[in-house]
Structure formats: structure tokens, C-alpha cells
PDB file of C-alpha atoms in Angstrom:
ATOM      1  CA  MET A   1     -23.809 -34.743 -28.105  1.00  0.00           C
ATOM      2  CA  THR A   2     -20.679 -32.787 -27.169  1.00  0.00           C
ATOM      3  CA  GLU A   3     -17.457 -34.778 -27.213  1.00  0.00           C
ATOM      4  CA  PRO A   4     -15.877 -34.685 -23.737  1.00  0.00           C
ATOM      5  CA  VAL A   5     -12.328 -34.319 -25.095  1.00  0.00           C
ATOM      6  CA  VAL A   6     -11.412 -32.502 -28.312  1.00  0.00           C
ATOM      7  CA  VAL A   7      -7.912 -31.788 -29.603  1.00  0.00           C
ATOM      8  CA  GLU A   8      -8.003 -28.662 -31.743  1.00  0.00           C
ATOM      9  CA  ALA A   9      -6.160 -25.549 -32.846  1.00  0.00           C
ATOM     10  CA  GLY A  10      -6.426 -22.969 -30.100  1.00  0.00           C
ATOM     11  CA  ALA A  11      -5.374 -19.338 -29.892  1.00  0.00           C
ATOM     12  CA  GLY A  12      -2.457 -18.492 -32.150  1.00  0.00           C
ATOM     13  CA  GLY A  13      -2.864 -21.870 -33.847  1.00  0.00           C
ATOM     14  CA  LEU A  14      -1.330 -23.668 -30.863  1.00  0.00           C
ATOM     15  CA  GLU A  15      -2.680 -27.152 -30.248  1.00  0.00           C
ATOM     16  CA  ARG A  16      -4.901 -27.502 -27.210  1.00  0.00           C
ATOM     17  CA  VAL A  17      -7.116 -30.047 -25.500  1.00  0.00           C
ATOM     18  CA  ARG A  18     -10.631 -28.797 -24.786  1.00  0.00           C
ATOM     19  CA  VAL A  19     -12.519 -30.702 -22.103  1.00  0.00           C
ATOM     20  CA  THR A  20     -16.283 -30.514 -21.616  1.00  0.00           C
ATOM     21  CA  GLY A  21     -16.932 -32.674 -18.598  1.00  0.00           C
ATOM     22  CA  ALA A  22     -19.939 -33.482 -16.466  1.00  0.00           C
ATOM     23  CA  ARG A  23     -18.385 -31.607 -13.555  1.00  0.00           C
ATOM     24  CA  ALA A  24     -16.154 -28.962 -15.174  1.00  0.00           C
ATOM     25  CA  ASP A  25     -14.785 -27.515 -18.391  1.00  0.00           C
ATOM     26  CA  ALA A  26     -11.096 -26.999 -19.067  1.00  0.00           C
ATOM     27  CA  GLU A  27      -8.525 -26.120 -21.688  1.00  0.00           C
ATOM     28  CA  VAL A  28      -4.952 -27.386 -21.741  1.00  0.00           C
ATOM     29  CA  TYR A  29      -2.380 -26.256 -24.307  1.00  0.00           C
ATOM     30  CA  LEU A  30       0.172 -28.866 -25.328  1.00  0.00           C
ATOM     31  CA  GLN A  31       2.836 -26.173 -25.353  1.00  0.00           C
ATOM     32  CA  GLY A  32       3.981 -26.200 -21.761  1.00  0.00           C
ATOM     33  CA  ALA A  33       1.247 -28.681 -20.722  1.00  0.00           C
ATOM     34  CA  HIS A  34      -0.421 -25.425 -19.767  1.00  0.00           C
ATOM     35  CA  VAL A  35      -3.835 -25.489 -18.095  1.00  0.00           C
ATOM     36  CA  THR A  36      -5.382 -22.183 -19.152  1.00  0.00           C
ATOM     37  CA  ARG A  37      -8.940 -22.810 -17.998  1.00  0.00           C
ATOM     38  CA  TRP A  38     -10.683 -24.886 -15.357  1.00  0.00           C
ATOM     39  CA  GLN A  39     -14.246 -23.997 -14.537  1.00  0.00           C
ATOM     40  CA  PRO A  40     -16.270 -26.292 -12.273  1.00  0.00           C
ATOM     41  CA  ARG A  41     -20.024 -26.172 -12.788  1.00  0.00           C
ATOM     42  CA  SER A  42     -20.466 -25.011  -9.193  1.00  0.00           C
ATOM     43  CA  ALA A  43     -18.353 -21.847  -9.594  1.00  0.00           C
ATOM     44  CA  ALA A  44     -19.953 -18.643 -10.858  1.00  0.00           C
ATOM     45  CA  ALA A  45     -16.779 -16.571 -11.319  1.00  0.00           C
ATOM     46  CA  PRO A  46     -13.675 -17.766 -13.184  1.00  0.00           C
ATOM     47  CA  VAL A  47     -11.250 -19.696 -10.984  1.00  0.00           C
ATOM     48  CA  LEU A  48      -8.022 -19.467 -12.978  1.00  0.00           C
ATOM     49  CA  PHE A  49      -6.914 -16.015 -14.082  1.00  0.00           C
ATOM     50  CA  LEU A  50      -5.932 -15.683 -17.752  1.00  0.00           C
ATOM     51  CA  SER A  51      -4.723 -12.385 -19.162  1.00  0.00           C
ATOM     52  CA  ALA A  52      -6.602 -10.992 -22.152  1.00  0.00           C
ATOM     53  CA  ARG A  53      -3.179  -9.937 -23.440  1.00  0.00           C
ATOM     54  CA  ALA A  54      -1.625 -13.395 -23.140  1.00  0.00           C
ATOM     55  CA  ALA A  55       0.605 -14.261 -26.092  1.00  0.00           C
ATOM     56  CA  TYR A  56       0.010 -17.560 -27.883  1.00  0.00           C
ATOM     57  CA  ALA A  57       3.139 -18.216 -29.892  1.00  0.00           C
ATOM     58  CA  PRO A  58       5.702 -21.014 -30.200  1.00  0.00           C
ATOM     59  CA  GLY A  59       8.226 -20.827 -27.378  1.00  0.00           C
ATOM     60  CA  LYS A  60       6.341 -18.098 -25.504  1.00  0.00           C
ATOM     61  CA  ALA A  61       4.894 -18.745 -22.046  1.00  0.00           C
ATOM     62  CA  ILE A  62       1.171 -18.023 -21.688  1.00  0.00           C
ATOM     63  CA  ARG A  63       0.309 -15.424 -19.033  1.00  0.00           C
ATOM     64  CA  GLY A  64      -2.155 -17.009 -16.633  1.00  0.00           C
ATOM     65  CA  GLY A  65      -3.653 -20.388 -15.859  1.00  0.00           C
ATOM     66  CA  VAL A  66      -1.079 -22.829 -14.495  1.00  0.00           C
ATOM     67  CA  PRO A  67       2.353 -22.501 -16.103  1.00  0.00           C
ATOM     68  CA  LEU A  68       4.484 -25.578 -15.366  1.00  0.00           C
ATOM     69  CA  ILE A  69       8.005 -24.677 -14.251  1.00  0.00           C
ATOM     70  CA  PHE A  70      10.932 -27.114 -14.535  1.00  0.00           C
ATOM     71  CA  PRO A  71      13.890 -27.678 -14.079  1.00  0.00           C
ATOM     72  CA  TRP A  72      14.749 -24.397 -12.378  1.00  0.00           C
ATOM     73  CA  PHE A  73      12.669 -21.666 -10.777  1.00  0.00           C
ATOM     74  CA  GLY A  74      13.240 -18.030 -11.716  1.00  0.00           C
ATOM     75  CA  PRO A  75      16.494 -17.093 -13.433  1.00  0.00           C
ATOM     76  CA  HIS A  76      19.107 -19.825 -13.825  1.00  0.00           C
ATOM     77  CA  ALA A  77      21.467 -19.811 -10.839  1.00  0.00           C
ATOM     78  CA  THR A  78      24.676 -19.353 -12.850  1.00  0.00           C
ATOM     79  CA  ASP A  79      23.721 -18.458 -16.431  1.00  0.00           C
ATOM     80  CA  ARG A  80      21.211 -15.654 -16.943  1.00  0.00           C
ATOM     81  CA  THR A  81      21.140 -16.291 -20.700  1.00  0.00           C
ATOM     82  CA  LYS A  82      19.165 -19.487 -20.084  1.00  0.00           C
ATOM     83  CA  PRO A  83      15.368 -19.235 -20.146  1.00  0.00           C
ATOM     84  CA  MET A  84      13.537 -17.847 -17.127  1.00  0.00           C
ATOM     85  CA  HIS A  85      11.819 -20.623 -15.146  1.00  0.00           C
ATOM     86  CA  GLY A  86      13.452 -23.373 -17.200  1.00  0.00           C
ATOM     87  CA  PHE A  87      12.225 -24.808 -20.477  1.00  0.00           C
ATOM     88  CA  ALA A  88       9.196 -26.991 -19.675  1.00  0.00           C
ATOM     89  CA  ARG A  89       6.619 -24.194 -19.968  1.00  0.00           C
ATOM     90  CA  ALA A  90       7.664 -23.427 -23.549  1.00  0.00           C
ATOM     91  CA  ARG A  91       8.190 -26.966 -24.880  1.00  0.00           C
ATOM     92  CA  SER A  92       5.603 -29.014 -26.740  1.00  0.00           C
ATOM     93  CA  TRP A  93       4.367 -31.909 -24.595  1.00  0.00           C
ATOM     94  CA  ARG A  94       2.775 -35.107 -25.919  1.00  0.00           C
ATOM     95  CA  LEU A  95      -0.783 -36.018 -25.028  1.00  0.00           C
ATOM     96  CA  VAL A  96      -0.592 -39.701 -24.070  1.00  0.00           C
ATOM     97  CA  ARG A  97      -3.989 -40.192 -22.428  1.00  0.00           C
ATOM     98  CA  ALA A  98      -7.371 -38.455 -22.393  1.00  0.00           C
ATOM     99  CA  GLU A  99     -10.351 -40.273 -20.941  1.00  0.00           C
ATOM    100  CA  PRO A 100     -13.553 -39.603 -19.020  1.00  0.00           C
ATOM    101  CA  ALA A 101     -13.977 -41.554 -15.772  1.00  0.00           C
ATOM    102  CA  PRO A 102     -17.196 -43.062 -14.374  1.00  0.00           C
ATOM    103  CA  ASP A 103     -17.255 -40.466 -11.577  1.00  0.00           C
ATOM    104  CA  GLY A 104     -17.668 -37.613 -14.083  1.00  0.00           C
ATOM    105  CA  THR A 105     -14.066 -36.440 -14.010  1.00  0.00           C
ATOM    106  CA  VAL A 106     -11.830 -36.337 -17.074  1.00  0.00           C
ATOM    107  CA  GLY A 107      -8.187 -37.385 -16.881  1.00  0.00           C
ATOM    108  CA  LEU A 108      -5.376 -36.197 -19.131  1.00  0.00           C
ATOM    109  CA  GLU A 109      -1.752 -37.287 -19.147  1.00  0.00           C
ATOM    110  CA  LEU A 110       1.013 -35.390 -20.926  1.00  0.00           C
ATOM    111  CA  ALA A 111       4.659 -36.314 -21.368  1.00  0.00           C
ATOM    112  CA  LEU A 112       7.972 -34.572 -21.959  1.00  0.00           C
ATOM    113  CA  ASP A 113      11.351 -36.305 -22.267  1.00  0.00           C
ATOM    114  CA  ASP A 114      14.810 -34.875 -22.671  1.00  0.00           C
ATOM    115  CA  ASP A 115      16.071 -34.276 -26.187  1.00  0.00           C
ATOM    116  CA  GLU A 116      18.922 -32.468 -27.870  1.00  0.00           C
ATOM    117  CA  ALA A 117      17.337 -29.056 -27.252  1.00  0.00           C
ATOM    118  CA  THR A 118      16.756 -29.619 -23.528  1.00  0.00           C
ATOM    119  CA  ARG A 119      20.221 -31.105 -23.040  1.00  0.00           C
ATOM    120  CA  ALA A 120      21.726 -27.988 -24.619  1.00  0.00           C
ATOM    121  CA  VAL A 121      20.571 -25.971 -21.578  1.00  0.00           C
ATOM    122  CA  TRP A 122      20.311 -28.735 -18.937  1.00  0.00           C
ATOM    123  CA  SER A 123      22.501 -31.759 -19.534  1.00  0.00           C
ATOM    124  CA  HIS A 124      20.432 -34.395 -17.727  1.00  0.00           C
ATOM    125  CA  ALA A 125      18.218 -37.169 -19.097  1.00  0.00           C
ATOM    126  CA  PHE A 126      14.732 -37.132 -17.582  1.00  0.00           C
ATOM    127  CA  ARG A 127      11.143 -38.211 -18.058  1.00  0.00           C
ATOM    128  CA  ALA A 128       8.344 -35.853 -17.030  1.00  0.00           C
ATOM    129  CA  ARG A 129       4.712 -36.935 -16.780  1.00  0.00           C
ATOM    130  CA  TYR A 130       1.894 -34.539 -15.950  1.00  0.00           C
ATOM    131  CA  ARG A 131      -1.531 -35.821 -15.002  1.00  0.00           C
ATOM    132  CA  VAL A 132      -4.476 -33.420 -14.957  1.00  0.00           C
ATOM    133  CA  THR A 133      -7.784 -34.454 -13.396  1.00  0.00           C
ATOM    134  CA  ILE A 134     -10.714 -32.200 -14.273  1.00  0.00           C
ATOM    135  CA  GLY A 135     -13.764 -32.282 -12.040  1.00  0.00           C
ATOM    136  CA  ASP A 136     -15.205 -30.473  -9.028  1.00  0.00           C
ATOM    137  CA  ALA A 137     -11.541 -30.119  -8.061  1.00  0.00           C
ATOM    138  CA  LEU A 138      -8.560 -29.587 -10.344  1.00  0.00           C
ATOM    139  CA  GLY A 139      -5.922 -32.230  -9.675  1.00  0.00           C
ATOM    140  CA  LEU A 140      -2.377 -31.702 -10.949  1.00  0.00           C
ATOM    141  CA  THR A 141       0.354 -34.330 -10.606  1.00  0.00           C
ATOM    142  CA  LEU A 142       3.895 -33.741 -11.859  1.00  0.00           C
ATOM    143  CA  GLU A 143       6.208 -36.763 -11.882  1.00  0.00           C
ATOM    144  CA  ILE A 144       9.903 -36.379 -12.660  1.00  0.00           C
ATOM    145  CA  VAL A 145      12.126 -39.425 -13.273  1.00  0.00           C
ATOM    146  CA  ASN A 146      15.911 -39.265 -13.388  1.00  0.00           C
ATOM    147  CA  ALA A 147      16.867 -41.185 -16.525  1.00  0.00           C
ATOM    148  CA  SER A 148      20.526 -40.172 -16.184  1.00  0.00           C
ATOM    149  CA  ARG A 149      23.438 -42.185 -14.821  1.00  0.00           C
ATOM    150  CA  ALA A 150      24.195 -39.568 -12.175  1.00  0.00           C
ATOM    151  CA  PRO A 151      22.108 -37.689  -9.596  1.00  0.00           C
ATOM    152  CA  PHE A 152      20.570 -34.357 -10.553  1.00  0.00           C
ATOM    153  CA  THR A 153      18.943 -31.521  -8.634  1.00  0.00           C
ATOM    154  CA  PHE A 154      15.928 -29.646  -9.934  1.00  0.00           C
ATOM    155  CA  GLU A 155      13.319 -27.089  -8.985  1.00  0.00           C
ATOM    156  CA  ALA A 156       9.686 -27.196 -10.100  1.00  0.00           C
ATOM    157  CA  ALA A 157       6.499 -25.210  -9.625  1.00  0.00           C
ATOM    158  CA  LEU A 158       2.852 -25.158 -10.617  1.00  0.00           C
ATOM    159  CA  HIS A 159       2.633 -21.391 -11.056  1.00  0.00           C
ATOM    160  CA  THR A 160      -1.113 -21.128 -10.418  1.00  0.00           C
ATOM    161  CA  TYR A 161      -2.821 -17.817 -11.219  1.00  0.00           C
ATOM    162  CA  LEU A 162      -6.046 -17.510  -9.212  1.00  0.00           C
ATOM    163  CA  THR A 163      -8.853 -15.067  -9.953  1.00  0.00           C
ATOM    164  CA  VAL A 164      -9.845 -12.796  -7.061  1.00  0.00           C
ATOM    165  CA  GLY A 165     -12.332  -9.955  -6.744  1.00  0.00           C
ATOM    166  CA  ASP A 166      -9.720  -7.489  -5.485  1.00  0.00           C
ATOM    167  CA  VAL A 167      -6.324  -8.661  -4.261  1.00  0.00           C
ATOM    168  CA  ARG A 168      -6.292  -5.891  -1.661  1.00  0.00           C
ATOM    169  CA  ALA A 169      -9.282  -7.522   0.063  1.00  0.00           C
ATOM    170  CA  VAL A 170      -7.830 -11.043   0.071  1.00  0.00           C
ATOM    171  CA  ALA A 171      -6.353 -12.967   3.001  1.00  0.00           C
ATOM    172  CA  ILE A 172      -4.189 -16.072   2.580  1.00  0.00           C
ATOM    173  CA  THR A 173      -3.970 -18.623   5.373  1.00  0.00           C
ATOM    174  CA  GLY A 174      -1.675 -21.613   5.757  1.00  0.00           C
ATOM    175  CA  LEU A 175       1.628 -19.753   5.887  1.00  0.00           C
ATOM    176  CA  ASP A 176       1.703 -19.027   9.626  1.00  0.00           C
ATOM    177  CA  ASP A 177       5.107 -18.639  11.255  1.00  0.00           C
ATOM    178  CA  THR A 178       6.925 -19.564   8.048  1.00  0.00           C
ATOM    179  CA  ALA A 179      10.364 -18.505   6.816  1.00  0.00           C
ATOM    180  CA  TYR A 180      10.476 -16.981   3.345  1.00  0.00           C
ATOM    181  CA  ILE A 181      12.766 -15.408   0.797  1.00  0.00           C
ATOM    182  CA  ASP A 182      11.613 -11.909  -0.156  1.00  0.00           C
ATOM    183  CA  LYS A 183      12.534 -11.528  -3.818  1.00  0.00           C
ATOM    184  CA  VAL A 184      11.257  -7.941  -3.842  1.00  0.00           C
ATOM    185  CA  ASP A 185      13.719  -7.052  -1.060  1.00  0.00           C
ATOM    186  CA  ALA A 186      17.015  -8.312  -2.494  1.00  0.00           C
ATOM    187  CA  MET A 187      16.366 -11.970  -1.563  1.00  0.00           C
ATOM    188  CA  THR A 188      16.306 -11.099   2.151  1.00  0.00           C
ATOM    189  CA  ARG A 189      15.258 -13.967   4.400  1.00  0.00           C
ATOM    190  CA  LYS A 190      12.351 -13.145   6.682  1.00  0.00           C
ATOM    191  CA  ARG A 191       9.640 -14.865   8.696  1.00  0.00           C
ATOM    192  CA  HIS A 192       5.898 -14.411   8.344  1.00  0.00           C
ATOM    193  CA  GLY A 193       3.991 -14.192  11.622  1.00  0.00           C
ATOM    194  CA  ALA A 194       0.862 -15.930  12.856  1.00  0.00           C
ATOM    195  CA  GLU A 195      -1.578 -13.642  11.057  1.00  0.00           C
ATOM    196  CA  PRO A 196      -3.067 -14.298   7.588  1.00  0.00           C
ATOM    197  CA  LEU A 197      -1.028 -12.920   4.701  1.00  0.00           C
ATOM    198  CA  ARG A 198      -2.537  -9.748   3.221  1.00  0.00           C
ATOM    199  CA  LEU A 199      -0.943  -8.158   0.183  1.00  0.00           C
ATOM    200  CA  THR A 200      -0.307  -4.413   0.288  1.00  0.00           C
ATOM    201  CA  GLY A 201       2.205  -4.003  -2.528  1.00  0.00           C
ATOM    202  CA  GLU A 202       4.371  -5.913  -4.967  1.00  0.00           C
ATOM    203  CA  THR A 203       4.829  -9.407  -3.546  1.00  0.00           C
ATOM    204  CA  ASP A 204       7.222 -12.165  -4.599  1.00  0.00           C
ATOM    205  CA  ARG A 205       7.903 -14.548  -1.727  1.00  0.00           C
ATOM    206  CA  VAL A 206       9.205 -18.099  -1.629  1.00  0.00           C
ATOM    207  CA  PHE A 207       7.873 -19.644   1.589  1.00  0.00           C
ATOM    208  CA  LEU A 208      10.099 -22.512   2.706  1.00  0.00           C
ATOM    209  CA  GLY A 209       9.224 -25.756   4.432  1.00  0.00           C
ATOM    210  CA  THR A 210       5.492 -25.443   3.713  1.00  0.00           C
ATOM    211  CA  ARG A 211       3.480 -28.637   3.438  1.00  0.00           C
ATOM    212  CA  THR A 212      -0.036 -27.674   4.542  1.00  0.00           C
ATOM    213  CA  ARG A 213      -3.010 -26.354   2.603  1.00  0.00           C
ATOM    214  CA  CYS A 214      -3.168 -22.689   1.624  1.00  0.00           C
ATOM    215  CA  VAL A 215      -6.522 -20.963   1.380  1.00  0.00           C
ATOM    216  CA  VAL A 216      -7.259 -17.705  -0.437  1.00  0.00           C
ATOM    217  CA  HIS A 217     -10.153 -16.040   1.382  1.00  0.00           C
ATOM    218  CA  ASP A 218     -11.890 -13.764  -1.121  1.00  0.00           C
ATOM    219  CA  ARG A 219     -14.334 -11.380   0.510  1.00  0.00           C
ATOM    220  CA  ASP A 220     -15.476  -9.725  -2.716  1.00  0.00           C
ATOM    221  CA  LEU A 221     -16.303 -12.965  -4.563  1.00  0.00           C
ATOM    222  CA  GLY A 222     -17.634 -14.619  -1.409  1.00  0.00           C
ATOM    223  CA  ARG A 223     -15.556 -17.770  -1.731  1.00  0.00           C
ATOM    224  CA  ARG A 224     -12.400 -19.564  -0.690  1.00  0.00           C
ATOM    225  CA  LEU A 225      -9.888 -21.093  -3.086  1.00  0.00           C
ATOM    226  CA  ALA A 226      -8.089 -23.952  -1.352  1.00  0.00           C
ATOM    227  CA  VAL A 227      -4.799 -25.413  -2.564  1.00  0.00           C
ATOM    228  CA  ASP A 228      -3.790 -28.772  -1.078  1.00  0.00           C
ATOM    229  CA  LYS A 229      -0.483 -30.339  -2.010  1.00  0.00           C
ATOM    230  CA  THR A 230       1.891 -33.255  -1.558  1.00  0.00           C
ATOM    231  CA  GLY A 231       5.549 -33.665  -2.455  1.00  0.00           C
ATOM    232  CA  SER A 232       5.997 -29.898  -2.272  1.00  0.00           C
ATOM    233  CA  ALA A 233       7.996 -28.048   0.388  1.00  0.00           C
ATOM    234  CA  SER A 234       7.713 -24.486  -0.988  1.00  0.00           C
ATOM    235  CA  THR A 235       4.808 -22.138  -1.581  1.00  0.00           C
ATOM    236  CA  VAL A 236       5.322 -19.070  -3.759  1.00  0.00           C
ATOM    237  CA  VAL A 237       3.019 -16.048  -3.507  1.00  0.00           C
ATOM    238  CA  TRP A 238       3.268 -13.476  -6.289  1.00  0.00           C
ATOM    239  CA  ASN A 239       1.496 -10.325  -7.402  1.00  0.00           C
ATOM    240  CA  PRO A 240       3.237  -7.615  -9.459  1.00  0.00           C
ATOM    241  CA  TRP A 241       1.070  -4.734  -8.137  1.00  0.00           C
ATOM    242  CA  SER A 242       0.420  -1.631 -10.176  1.00  0.00           C
ATOM    243  CA  ALA A 243       3.848  -0.291 -11.163  1.00  0.00           C
ATOM    244  CA  LYS A 244       5.346  -3.589 -12.248  1.00  0.00           C
ATOM    245  CA  ALA A 245       2.127  -4.729 -13.956  1.00  0.00           C
ATOM    246  CA  ALA A 246       2.331  -1.625 -16.139  1.00  0.00           C
ATOM    247  CA  GLU A 247       5.729  -2.867 -17.374  1.00  0.00           C
ATOM    248  CA  ILE A 248       4.521  -6.391 -18.239  1.00  0.00           C
ATOM    249  CA  ALA A 249       3.436  -6.428 -21.879  1.00  0.00           C
ATOM    250  CA  ASP A 250       1.061  -9.387 -21.581  1.00  0.00           C
ATOM    251  CA  LEU A 251      -0.901  -7.991 -18.624  1.00  0.00           C
ATOM    252  CA  GLU A 252      -3.619  -5.355 -18.726  1.00  0.00           C
ATOM    253  CA  PRO A 253      -2.709  -2.401 -16.471  1.00  0.00           C
ATOM    254  CA  GLU A 254      -5.385  -3.319 -13.902  1.00  0.00           C
ATOM    255  CA  ASP A 255      -4.947  -7.103 -14.042  1.00  0.00           C
ATOM    256  CA  TRP A 256      -2.919  -7.089 -10.823  1.00  0.00           C
ATOM    257  CA  ARG A 257      -6.108  -6.326  -8.884  1.00  0.00           C
ATOM    258  CA  ARG A 258      -7.845  -9.446 -10.193  1.00  0.00           C
ATOM    259  CA  MET A 259      -5.236 -12.136  -9.587  1.00  0.00           C
ATOM    260  CA  VAL A 260      -2.877 -13.686  -7.106  1.00  0.00           C
ATOM    261  CA  CYS A 261      -0.444 -16.534  -7.665  1.00  0.00           C
ATOM    262  CA  VAL A 262      -0.269 -19.237  -4.999  1.00  0.00           C
ATOM    263  CA  GLU A 263       2.244 -21.713  -6.359  1.00  0.00           C
ATOM    264  CA  THR A 264       2.926 -25.293  -5.342  1.00  0.00           C
ATOM    265  CA  ALA A 265       6.691 -25.614  -5.637  1.00  0.00           C
ATOM    266  CA  ASN A 266      10.039 -27.047  -4.675  1.00  0.00           C
ATOM    267  CA  ALA A 267      12.415 -24.112  -4.983  1.00  0.00           C
ATOM    268  CA  ALA A 268      15.539 -22.600  -3.442  1.00  0.00           C
ATOM    269  CA  ASP A 269      16.356 -24.529  -0.226  1.00  0.00           C
ATOM    270  CA  ASP A 270      13.646 -27.047  -1.155  1.00  0.00           C
ATOM    271  CA  ALA A 271      15.124 -28.112  -4.507  1.00  0.00           C
ATOM    272  CA  VAL A 272      14.912 -31.880  -5.054  1.00  0.00           C
ATOM    273  CA  THR A 273      17.878 -34.181  -5.689  1.00  0.00           C
ATOM    274  CA  LEU A 274      17.108 -37.454  -7.475  1.00  0.00           C
ATOM    275  CA  ALA A 275      19.352 -40.496  -7.695  1.00  0.00           C
ATOM    276  CA  PRO A 276      19.584 -42.315 -11.052  1.00  0.00           C
ATOM    277  CA  GLY A 277      16.310 -44.102 -11.739  1.00  0.00           C
ATOM    278  CA  ALA A 278      14.515 -42.354  -8.877  1.00  0.00           C
ATOM    279  CA  ARG A 279      11.298 -40.400  -9.246  1.00  0.00           C
ATOM    280  CA  HIS A 280       9.628 -37.513  -7.474  1.00  0.00           C
ATOM    281  CA  VAL A 281       5.908 -36.744  -7.490  1.00  0.00           C
ATOM    282  CA  MET A 282       4.440 -33.338  -6.643  1.00  0.00           C
ATOM    283  CA  THR A 283       0.688 -32.757  -6.559  1.00  0.00           C
ATOM    284  CA  ALA A 284      -1.663 -29.818  -6.191  1.00  0.00           C
ATOM    285  CA  THR A 285      -5.426 -29.966  -5.776  1.00  0.00           C
ATOM    286  CA  ILE A 286      -7.458 -26.788  -6.179  1.00  0.00           C
ATOM    287  CA  ARG A 287     -10.992 -26.482  -4.857  1.00  0.00           C
ATOM    288  CA  VAL A 288     -13.615 -23.752  -4.716  1.00  0.00           C
ATOM    289  CA  GLU A 289     -15.282 -23.562  -1.311  1.00  0.00           C
ATOM    290  CA  ALA A 290     -18.006 -21.382   0.126  1.00  0.00           C
ATOM    291  CA  ALA A 291     -16.805 -18.485   2.255  1.00  0.00           C
ATOM    292  CA  ALA A 292     -16.686 -19.354   5.931  1.00  0.00           C
TER     293      ALA A 292
END
């Protein structure tokens, strides 16, 4: 009988948790608390995109799956020598719980606390807990606690890479009439209209004040990928398109066609300020649905 939860050496010798559940399979690397695979039994095509060129090495972010971003999003606001997207995605997290539930799901909990290395780049004391629920849906819950004696402000994101048949044939709903920062156009602030979002070139947008579900309508794969969230006021949509993808070493040249990132986030204007002892919880739930 297959063990539902196995901790083993994964690619590059990095430690990972492999889950074989009644409802879905998954893989989570302890470096970065990084979900690299979630495949519900009901889905024929892969749900999470993972690059065949992804690097598995200490301190290196894995290209694909769900990178966990904290405590800042993108480059550091004042010091570009600090790591892109913060440090959480490259740190080793502790596995504190792994257990199957009676309903057929499997729950994991991972933990990261401040230490000398984190305080060297971000001076605050914190506790981060990440709960992953693996089943027909993928549930992700990131809890941040301010363990400092003073308030701090942070950004966070679940940088979800979704597999699509062809990004040029995809429509994304849930972002109607929403202000966004266009990072491809010199951080210009714009507003998306009432129509679904369709990607026609390099896209890197931080949609602000978004709290509703986003749905990726995939004509070629005949399905919808729905992302519900709580505790998140930003949604980031990213695709490098052809020219930029060719410059990214851990992407295949044509990978841009097969993926789109729809990220649950609190970024830019939506950064979170926590008082000492306070906590913030952000969740994302990803589901595969039949095409309408």
C-alpha cells in the first residue's frame, strides 16, 4: 500500500514532501515551501505549470508551481542588492504537520521564523505558517505573525503558475473595471475595462483592490481554472511572452505559450501593516472546473 505522505530527496537532492492522496497527488519542496505539483484525479492535463528547465539548488527559486513570496514583492523598494521577491521562496521551511483527513484530503503545515540571516535583509521578527490542503481543490493558507515590538509592513504573494493550452486563446475573468499597475509600461497606472482580460504580449500587471474570484477560461484544454481568495487585495497576472522568455534561463523558449500566472497577493498599494502580536491570513483555493 502506498504511503500517503513521504518525505524524500527530490530533484537536485532537495528535500520534498510527496503526497499520494485519495483525491490528488502533490509535491512540495521544503525549500521555499514550494508546491511544484498538484494533480487532482479528475484533471486530465497538468494544472500547475513546472518548467523542464527549473533549477533545483540551494537558495535558487524553482521556476513554476507556486512560489511563495514574502516579505516584499518584486525588487526591494530601496535596495536592489536584496533578493528579488524577498527571501521566503529560497529559505528552508520546517514541516510541522502532514496528515490525511477522513474526507480524503491531505493537510501539510510548514513553518518559517526569523533568524540571523533573515534579519540581515529584513530586520523584523516574524512567524510564518503555510498550510497546504491537497484534494479536489488545492487550498493554500499563508499566516504571518508580527513577533516584533514595533509594527511592520510586508508584501506577499502566491505566485501561481497555471498550465494552459495556449495563452493566446485564454480569457481571464474577475478583473472587470479594476485599476492596475503596468510593470511592462514603466509602472504606469491604468484601468482594465469590463471585458475579460486576453493576453496579446508580455504582461506584468498588479491589479489593485481585487477580492473576487478569478477564472482562467481555457478553450484549448476545455476547462476553467478558478482561483478564490481571502485576505488578499491584489491579483498579479504575468506572462513573459516570446522575447523575454528567450532570455530566462530556466524556461524553455516556447514555455510562455503553455502558462499564465494568476497570483493571489498583497502588493504595492495593498501591502499589509501589522501591529506587534497581530497576524494576517491570506488564502487561495484553486479548482479545476468544466468549461462553461
